[in-house]
Coordinates of C-alpha atoms in Angstrom, one line a residue:
M39 CA 113.5 68.7 117.8
A40 CA 113.1 67.2 114.4
T41 CA 114.8 68.8 111.4
P42 CA 112.6 69.6 108.2
E43 CA 114.3 66.7 106.4
Q44 CA 113.2 64.3 109.4
I45 CA 109.7 65.8 109.3
W46 CA 109.3 65.2 105.6
A47 CA 110.9 61.8 105.8
D48 CA 108.4 60.7 108.5
A49 CA 105.4 62.0 106.5
D50 CA 102.9 59.3 105.6
L51 CA 101.0 59.2 102.2
P52 CA 97.9 61.2 103.3
T53 CA 100.1 63.9 104.5
R54 CA 102.3 63.9 101.3
R55 CA 99.1 64.2 99.3
L56 CA 98.1 67.2 101.5
A57 CA 101.5 68.7 101.1
G58 CA 101.0 68.5 97.3
L59 CA 97.8 70.4 97.6
A60 CA 99.5 73.0 99.5
L61 CA 101.9 73.7 96.6
N62 CA 99.1 73.5 93.9
P63 CA 98.9 77.0 92.3
S64 CA 95.0 76.1 91.3
V65 CA 93.7 75.6 94.8
P66 CA 91.6 78.2 96.2
E67 CA 92.4 80.2 99.3
S68 CA 89.9 78.4 101.4
V69 CA 91.7 75.1 100.9
L70 CA 95.0 76.7 102.1
L71 CA 93.4 78.1 105.1
R72 CA 92.0 74.6 105.8
L73 CA 95.2 72.9 105.4
L74 CA 97.0 75.6 107.7
S75 CA 94.2 75.0 110.3
D76 CA 94.0 71.1 110.1
A77 CA 96.9 69.5 108.2
P78 CA 100.0 67.7 109.7
L79 CA 103.1 69.4 110.5
A80 CA 104.9 68.2 107.4
T81 CA 102.1 69.8 105.1
R82 CA 102.1 73.1 107.2
M83 CA 105.9 73.2 106.6
V84 CA 105.5 72.9 102.9
L85 CA 102.8 75.4 102.9
C86 CA 104.3 78.0 104.8
R87 CA 108.0 77.6 103.6
D88 CA 107.9 76.7 100.1
R89 CA 105.5 79.1 98.2
T90 CA 103.9 82.5 98.0
L91 CA 100.7 82.9 100.0
P92 CA 97.7 85.0 99.8
D93 CA 97.4 88.0 102.3
A94 CA 94.5 86.1 104.1
V95 CA 96.6 83.0 104.6
V96 CA 99.7 85.2 105.7
D97 CA 97.4 86.8 108.3
A98 CA 96.5 83.3 109.6
V99 CA 100.1 82.0 109.6
I100 CA 101.1 85.1 111.8
R101 CA 98.5 84.3 114.2
H102 CA 99.0 80.5 114.3
P103 CA 99.5 79.0 117.8
D104 CA 102.2 76.6 116.6
T105 CA 105.8 77.9 116.9
R106 CA 107.1 75.6 114.2
T107 CA 104.6 76.7 111.7
R108 CA 105.4 80.3 112.1
S109 CA 109.1 79.5 112.1
F110 CA 108.6 77.9 108.6
F111 CA 107.1 81.2 107.3
A112 CA 109.9 83.3 108.9
R113 CA 112.3 81.4 106.6
N114 CA 110.0 81.5 103.5
L115 CA 112.1 83.2 100.8
H116 CA 109.2 83.1 98.4
A117 CA 107.3 85.5 100.6
D118 CA 107.5 89.2 100.4
P119 CA 110.2 90.3 103.0
A120 CA 107.7 92.7 104.6
Q121 CA 105.3 89.7 105.2
R122 CA 108.1 87.7 107.0
A123 CA 109.0 90.9 109.0
R124 CA 105.7 90.7 110.7
L125 CA 107.2 88.0 112.9
V126 CA 109.9 90.3 114.1
D127 CA 108.5 90.3 117.6
D128 CA 107.3 86.9 117.8
P129 CA 107.6 85.7 121.3
E130 CA 109.4 82.6 120.6
W131 CA 113.1 83.0 120.0
F132 CA 113.0 80.0 117.6
V133 CA 110.8 82.0 115.2
R134 CA 113.1 85.1 115.5
A135 CA 116.3 83.0 114.8
H136 CA 114.7 81.8 111.5
L137 CA 113.6 85.2 110.5
A138 CA 117.0 86.7 111.2
G139 CA 119.0 83.8 109.5
P140 CA 117.0 81.6 107.2
R141 CA 118.9 78.6 105.7
V142 CA 119.9 79.6 102.2
A143 CA 121.5 77.1 99.6
A144 CA 123.5 78.9 96.9
P145 CA 123.0 80.6 94.8
A146 CA 119.7 81.7 96.3
R147 CA 120.0 84.9 98.5
P148 CA 117.1 86.3 100.8
R149 CA 115.7 89.6 99.8
P150 CA 116.3 92.4 102.2
L151 CA 113.9 92.9 105.0
P152 CA 112.3 96.3 105.4
D153 CA 115.0 98.7 107.0
E154 CA 112.9 99.6 110.1
A155 CA 112.5 95.8 110.8
V156 CA 116.4 95.4 110.6
V157 CA 117.1 98.3 112.7
H158 CA 114.6 96.9 115.4
M159 CA 116.4 93.5 115.1
I160 CA 119.7 94.9 115.6
S161 CA 118.5 96.9 118.6
T162 CA 116.6 94.2 120.4
Y163 CA 117.8 90.7 119.3
E164 CA 120.6 88.7 121.0
D165 CA 123.9 88.9 119.1
E166 CA 123.9 85.2 118.4
L167 CA 120.8 85.5 116.4
L168 CA 122.3 88.1 114.0
G169 CA 124.7 85.7 112.2
G170 CA 124.5 83.5 109.2
S171 CA 122.4 85.1 106.3
F172 CA 121.2 88.0 108.5
Y173 CA 123.7 90.5 106.8
Q174 CA 122.3 89.5 103.4
Q175 CA 118.8 90.7 104.5
I176 CA 120.2 94.3 105.0
S177 CA 119.5 96.5 102.2
A178 CA 122.4 98.6 100.5
K179 CA 120.7 101.9 101.5
L180 CA 120.8 100.8 105.1
R181 CA 124.3 99.5 104.9
R182 CA 125.5 102.8 103.7
S183 CA 123.9 104.9 106.3
M184 CA 124.8 102.6 109.2
P185 CA 127.9 104.5 110.1
T186 CA 126.0 107.6 110.8
H187 CA 122.6 106.1 112.1
P188 CA 120.9 107.7 115.0
V189 CA 120.7 104.2 116.7
A190 CA 124.1 103.3 118.5
K191 CA 123.9 99.7 118.0
V192 CA 123.4 100.2 114.1
R193 CA 126.4 102.5 114.1
R194 CA 128.4 99.7 115.6
W195 CA 127.5 97.5 112.6
G196 CA 128.5 100.4 110.4
V197 CA 131.9 100.6 111.8
G198 CA 132.8 97.4 110.0
E199 CA 132.8 99.3 106.8
W200 CA 135.9 101.2 108.1
T201 CA 138.0 100.8 105.1
S202 CA 135.5 102.6 102.8
L203 CA 134.6 105.4 105.2
S204 CA 135.6 109.0 104.8
A205 CA 138.1 110.6 107.3
D206 CA 135.4 112.8 108.8
T207 CA 133.0 109.6 109.4
R208 CA 136.1 107.7 111.0
A209 CA 136.6 110.7 113.2
A210 CA 133.0 110.8 114.3
L211 CA 132.9 107.1 115.2
L212 CA 136.1 107.6 117.2
A213 CA 134.4 110.3 119.3
D214 CA 131.0 108.6 119.4
P215 CA 129.0 109.1 122.4
D216 CA 128.6 105.3 122.6
A217 CA 131.2 103.4 124.2
G218 CA 130.7 100.3 122.1
V219 CA 131.0 102.4 119.0
R220 CA 134.2 104.2 120.2
E221 CA 135.8 100.7 121.1
A222 CA 134.7 99.2 117.7
A223 CA 136.4 102.1 115.8
Q224 CA 139.4 102.0 118.0
R225 CA 139.9 98.3 117.2
H226 CA 140.0 99.3 113.5
V227 CA 142.6 102.0 114.1
R228 CA 144.7 99.5 116.0
C229 CA 144.7 97.2 113.0
E230 CA 146.0 100.0 110.8
D231 CA 149.2 100.3 113.2
P232 CA 152.0 98.0 112.0
T233 CA 153.7 98.2 115.6
W234 CA 150.4 96.9 117.1
V235 CA 150.2 94.1 114.3
E236 CA 153.9 93.2 115.1
I237 CA 153.1 92.9 118.9
T238 CA 149.8 91.0 118.5
L239 CA 150.9 88.6 115.7
P240 CA 150.5 85.1 117.1
D241 CA 153.5 83.0 116.9
R242 CA 151.6 79.8 115.6
P243 CA 149.5 79.1 112.4
C244 CA 145.9 80.3 113.3
H245 CA 143.1 82.4 111.9
A246 CA 144.2 85.4 113.7
R247 CA 147.8 85.2 112.2
T248 CA 146.4 84.6 108.7
G249 CA 144.1 87.7 108.8
L250 CA 146.9 89.8 110.0
L251 CA 149.4 88.7 107.4
L252 CA 146.9 89.0 104.6
H253 CA 145.3 92.5 105.5
C254 CA 147.1 94.5 108.0
P255 CA 150.2 96.8 107.6
L256 CA 153.4 94.9 108.2
T257 CA 156.7 96.2 109.9
R258 CA 159.9 95.4 108.2
A259 CA 160.7 93.2 111.2
V260 CA 157.4 91.1 110.6
V261 CA 158.4 90.8 106.8
E262 CA 161.9 89.7 107.5
G263 CA 160.8 87.3 110.1
V264 CA 158.4 85.5 107.7
L265 CA 161.1 85.5 104.9
A266 CA 163.7 84.1 107.2
R267 CA 161.7 81.9 109.5
P268 CA 158.1 81.3 108.3
V269 CA 156.0 79.8 111.1
G270 CA 153.5 78.1 108.8
E271 CA 154.0 76.7 105.3
D272 CA 151.7 79.5 103.7
D273 CA 153.2 82.4 105.4
K274 CA 155.0 83.7 102.5
A275 CA 152.1 83.1 100.1
M276 CA 150.0 85.3 102.5
I277 CA 152.3 88.3 102.9
A278 CA 152.7 88.0 99.0
V279 CA 149.3 89.6 98.6
N280 CA 149.6 92.0 101.5
P281 CA 149.3 95.6 100.0
T282 CA 152.0 97.0 102.4
L283 CA 154.7 94.6 101.4
P284 CA 157.8 96.4 100.5
A285 CA 159.2 96.6 97.1
D286 CA 162.4 94.7 97.7
A287 CA 160.4 92.1 99.2
V288 CA 158.1 91.7 96.2
V289 CA 161.2 91.1 94.0
L290 CA 162.5 88.6 96.3
L291 CA 159.3 86.7 96.4
A292 CA 158.9 86.8 92.7
A293 CA 161.7 84.4 92.6
D294 CA 160.7 82.2 95.6
P295 CA 161.0 78.4 95.0
D296 CA 157.4 78.0 95.9
P297 CA 155.3 78.3 92.7
E298 CA 152.2 79.2 94.9
V299 CA 154.2 82.3 96.3
R300 CA 155.1 83.2 92.7
A301 CA 151.6 83.0 91.6
R302 CA 150.4 85.4 94.3
I303 CA 153.1 87.9 93.5
A304 CA 152.2 87.7 89.8
Q305 CA 148.8 89.3 90.7
R306 CA 150.2 92.4 92.4
T307 CA 149.6 95.4 90.5
D308 CA 153.0 97.0 91.7
L309 CA 155.0 94.1 90.3
G310 CA 158.0 95.6 88.3
P311 CA 158.5 95.2 84.6
A312 CA 161.5 92.9 85.1
E313 CA 159.7 90.6 87.4
R314 CA 156.7 90.4 85.1
R315 CA 158.9 89.4 82.1
T316 CA 160.6 86.7 84.1
L317 CA 157.2 85.3 85.4
M318 CA 155.8 85.4 81.8
T319 CA 158.3 82.4 81.0
D320 CA 158.0 80.7 84.6
P321 CA 158.3 77.0 84.4
D322 CA 155.0 76.7 86.4
P323 CA 151.8 76.9 84.3
D324 CA 149.8 78.3 87.2
V325 CA 152.2 81.1 87.6
R326 CA 152.1 82.0 83.8
L327 CA 148.3 81.9 84.0
A328 CA 148.4 84.3 87.0
V329 CA 150.7 86.7 85.2
S330 CA 148.9 86.7 82.0
L331 CA 146.0 88.6 83.7
H332 CA 148.3 91.4 84.9
P333 CA 146.7 94.7 84.1
A334 CA 149.9 96.3 82.9
L335 CA 150.3 93.8 80.1
S336 CA 149.1 94.7 76.4
E337 CA 147.1 92.2 74.6
E338 CA 150.2 91.4 72.5
E339 CA 152.1 90.6 75.5
R340 CA 149.5 88.4 76.9
A341 CA 149.4 86.6 73.6
G342 CA 153.0 85.8 74.0
I343 CA 152.6 83.9 77.2
D344 CA 152.3 80.1 77.2
Y345 CA 149.1 79.8 79.5
Q346 CA 146.3 77.3 79.6
V347 CA 142.7 78.2 80.4
P348 CA 141.4 75.9 83.1
M349 CA 138.0 74.4 82.1
D350 CA 137.4 72.7 85.5
H351 CA 136.4 76.0 87.1
F352 CA 132.9 76.4 88.5
F353 CA 130.8 78.8 86.3
V354 CA 128.1 80.1 88.8
Y355 CA 126.0 82.9 89.9
H356 CA 127.8 85.8 91.7
P357 CA 125.6 88.3 93.6
A358 CA 126.0 91.9 92.1
P359 CA 128.6 94.1 93.9
E360 CA 127.0 97.0 95.9
R361 CA 129.2 99.4 94.0
P362 CA 129.1 99.1 90.1
L363 CA 132.3 98.1 88.6
D364 CA 134.3 100.4 86.4
P365 CA 132.6 100.3 82.9
G366 CA 135.9 101.0 81.0
A367 CA 137.6 98.3 82.7
I368 CA 134.7 95.9 82.0
R369 CA 134.6 96.8 78.3
R370 CA 138.4 96.3 78.1
D371 CA 138.1 92.9 79.7
A372 CA 135.3 91.9 77.4
L373 CA 137.0 92.7 74.3
S374 CA 140.3 91.0 75.4
R375 CA 141.7 88.0 73.7
H376 CA 142.2 86.4 77.1
P377 CA 139.4 84.1 78.0
L378 CA 139.6 84.7 81.8
L379 CA 139.3 88.3 81.3
R380 CA 136.2 87.9 79.2
R381 CA 135.0 85.7 82.0
R382 CA 135.5 88.3 84.4
A383 CA 133.3 90.8 82.3
A384 CA 130.7 88.1 81.6
G385 CA 129.8 88.1 85.2
D386 CA 128.9 91.6 85.5
H387 CA 125.2 92.1 86.0
L388 CA 125.2 95.6 84.3
L389 CA 127.1 94.6 81.1
P390 CA 125.6 96.8 78.3
P391 CA 123.7 95.1 75.3
D392 CA 126.3 95.2 72.8
L393 CA 128.8 93.4 75.0
V394 CA 126.0 90.7 76.0
A395 CA 125.5 90.2 72.3
R396 CA 129.2 89.8 71.8
L397 CA 129.8 87.4 74.7
A398 CA 126.7 85.3 74.2
S399 CA 128.5 83.9 71.0
D400 CA 131.9 83.7 72.6
D401 CA 133.9 80.5 71.8
D402 CA 134.8 79.9 75.4
L403 CA 132.2 77.9 77.4
G404 CA 133.1 79.7 80.6
V405 CA 132.4 83.1 79.2
R406 CA 129.0 81.9 77.7
V407 CA 128.0 80.1 81.1
L408 CA 129.0 83.0 83.4
L409 CA 127.0 85.4 81.2
A410 CA 124.0 83.1 81.2
Q411 CA 124.1 82.6 85.0
N412 CA 124.6 86.4 85.8
H413 CA 123.0 88.7 83.2
P414 CA 119.4 89.4 83.6
D415 CA 118.9 89.8 79.9
A416 CA 120.9 86.7 78.8
P417 CA 118.9 85.5 75.8
A418 CA 116.8 82.3 75.7
S419 CA 119.1 80.6 73.2
L420 CA 122.1 81.3 75.3
L421 CA 120.5 79.9 78.4
L422 CA 119.3 76.7 76.8
R423 CA 122.8 76.1 75.2
S424 CA 124.7 76.7 78.4
F425 CA 122.3 74.2 80.1
L426 CA 123.1 71.6 77.7
E427 CA 126.8 72.2 77.5
Y428 CA 127.6 72.9 81.3
T429 CA 127.3 70.0 83.8
G430 CA 129.1 71.7 86.8
P431 CA 127.6 73.0 90.0
E432 CA 124.6 75.4 89.9
R433 CA 123.7 74.1 86.3
S434 CA 119.9 74.0 87.5
H435 CA 120.1 77.6 88.3
L436 CA 120.0 78.5 84.6
T437 CA 116.5 77.3 84.6
T438 CA 115.4 80.0 86.9
R439 CA 116.9 82.9 84.9
P440 CA 114.2 85.2 83.5
N441 CA 114.4 84.1 79.8
F442 CA 114.9 80.4 80.1
P443 CA 112.7 79.0 77.3
T444 CA 109.8 76.6 77.6
D445 CA 108.8 76.1 74.1
G446 CA 110.4 73.5 72.1
L447 CA 111.9 71.6 75.0
A448 CA 109.6 68.3 74.4
V449 CA 112.3 67.2 71.9
F450 CA 114.6 66.3 74.8
A451 CA 112.2 63.7 76.2
D452 CA 114.6 60.9 75.2
H453 CA 117.9 62.7 75.9
E454 CA 120.6 60.6 77.7
D455 CA 121.3 63.2 80.4
P456 CA 118.3 62.9 83.0
E457 CA 118.7 66.6 83.7
V458 CA 118.0 67.4 80.1
R459 CA 115.2 64.9 79.8
A460 CA 113.5 66.9 82.7
L461 CA 113.3 69.9 80.6
A462 CA 110.7 68.1 78.4
A463 CA 108.4 68.1 81.5
R464 CA 108.7 72.1 81.2
A465 CA 107.3 72.1 77.7
P466 CA 103.6 73.1 77.3
E467 CA 103.4 71.3 74.1
A468 CA 104.6 67.9 75.5
E469 CA 102.4 65.1 74.4
P470 CA 100.2 63.4 77.1
T471 CA 101.8 60.0 76.2
T472 CA 105.3 61.4 76.4
V473 CA 104.5 63.0 80.0
A474 CA 103.2 59.6 81.0
R475 CA 106.1 57.8 79.9
L476 CA 108.4 60.3 81.8
T477 CA 106.6 59.6 85.1
Q478 CA 108.2 56.0 84.9
D479 CA 111.7 57.5 83.9
P480 CA 114.6 56.0 85.8
D481 CA 115.3 59.2 87.3
P482 CA 113.4 60.6 90.4
A483 CA 113.9 64.3 89.3
V484 CA 112.5 63.6 85.8
R485 CA 109.4 61.5 87.4
A486 CA 108.8 64.4 89.8
A487 CA 108.8 67.1 87.0
A488 CA 106.5 64.8 84.8
A489 CA 104.0 64.1 87.6
R490 CA 103.4 68.0 87.7
H491 CA 102.7 68.6 84.0
P492 CA 99.2 69.5 83.3
N493 CA 99.1 67.3 80.1
L494 CA 99.5 64.1 82.2
P495 CA 96.5 61.8 81.4
Q496 CA 94.0 61.8 84.3
P497 CA 94.1 58.0 84.7
R498 CA 98.0 58.2 85.2
L499 CA 97.5 61.2 87.4
A500 CA 95.1 59.5 89.7
A501 CA 97.5 56.3 90.0
L502 CA 100.4 58.6 91.1
L503 CA 98.3 59.9 93.9
D504 CA 98.6 56.4 95.3
D505 CA 102.5 56.4 94.9
E506 CA 104.5 57.3 98.1
E507 CA 107.2 59.0 96.2
S508 CA 105.2 60.9 93.7
A509 CA 101.9 61.6 95.6
H510 CA 102.8 65.2 96.6
H511 CA 104.1 66.1 93.0
A512 CA 100.8 64.6 91.5
A513 CA 98.7 66.5 94.0
A514 CA 100.4 69.9 93.1
N515 CA 99.5 69.3 89.4
T516 CA 97.3 72.2 88.3
A517 CA 95.2 69.7 86.3
L518 CA 94.0 67.9 89.5
P519 CA 90.2 67.7 89.3
S520 CA 88.5 69.9 91.8
D521 CA 86.4 67.0 93.0
T522 CA 89.6 65.0 93.8
I523 CA 90.9 68.1 95.7
R524 CA 87.6 68.2 97.8
R525 CA 87.8 64.5 98.5
L526 CA 91.4 64.7 99.5
L527 CA 90.6 67.7 101.8
Q528 CA 87.6 66.0 103.5
A529 CA 89.4 62.8 104.0
G530 CA 92.5 64.3 105.4
G531 CA 94.5 63.0 102.3
R532 CA 93.5 59.4 103.1
H533 CA 91.4 58.7 99.9
A534 CA 92.2 60.2 96.5
G535 CA 89.8 57.9 94.2
P536 CA 86.3 58.5 93.3
P537 CA 83.4 58.0 95.9
G538 CA 82.3 54.5 96.6

């Protein structure tokens, strides 16, 4: 079966024109219904997957006889999740699979489906369909209720929150009337038994060994075995972050020849004062940087460490944690002189207004961009400045933030950076001659953005409808004349010019 990319690559010029109409916010509902009924698959893909739809069109999509058409709507992240959930009992597994696990590119995340739909899916879908992004579609409220949910299969999912469950809830799960729930709970209990970990620990490098060394309680024999005869080159670095590592092993690994091991040890909250002082002058810069973030250090002690702040990190969007972070700790980090601590604070979605204002003018690029990427109230001036200064991954996400400006962007029409030039196509005040020139820009993204600008002169807009690359962008332009829309629809996208 062809992928969406293959479907689009095979689309001819008439199909691409119709796909543009499918995305055009100005076309009436009747046009969308006509496209859904008569247009080729590539057009229906764009219509059902890449925009919000009126209720009447959603009704028609749900009833559509073509499996792929329904599946495109099942993965539509623009749609209201309750609309997508109407496909929960679709007769085709292909549709149900895309509802359960829509393909999502970072930093986008699917919004939670209605709780009743999720419970129904867990209860009736094959387990292999409930992977990928399905967990992201479960609301925080439902996740919290899963360990005590009346449906046994849902309680099995709830067992996965074992480490955060109360003693009473754990006991209830261990005595659950459902055998699957009891077995899932018993597996977690076994993982808390260091003797079981010792017996189960694989004697070769693998994912299972990694998980046990990182997260599970370790016996003295396991620790001594790793120290004396590590199976893999990362064994010591893995136990260095294990919370059950004995104090004498922490001291020993703080002096390990491997700087990666020392850097891991430097992050432990139980690191002793003597070890901290030694690591503060470690010959390896990564170790000094790691220990400079230790929570036991004062600002003066941090300032005395010779560390370098990395500028090659990715400053990207981070989903908000389910449980709010400690406001006191966040404030301390935000007021710290250490840029990495301020970066950590800048990623908090609940940062109060006074700290937002303070960090918006921070002298560290990472602090400013992380604040811009993550805080819903990041000011317009910060968003634009961050976009101009940051060229790393998810730069384009900044333009999707609530306060990203549009006014005043026309001044960037001649900027050397094509991503910045494309901003000019977002400016409502952009001159028609400027927009027309940008449709001939060397960069395809700039050309595409300009082709959708409503100030594009009509002759140029008409010409772009005949261009294989730009036709669907031009057809999505809200300034497309109604008679052109009518002719495209009547001719199946084959004719865009005036009659005769």
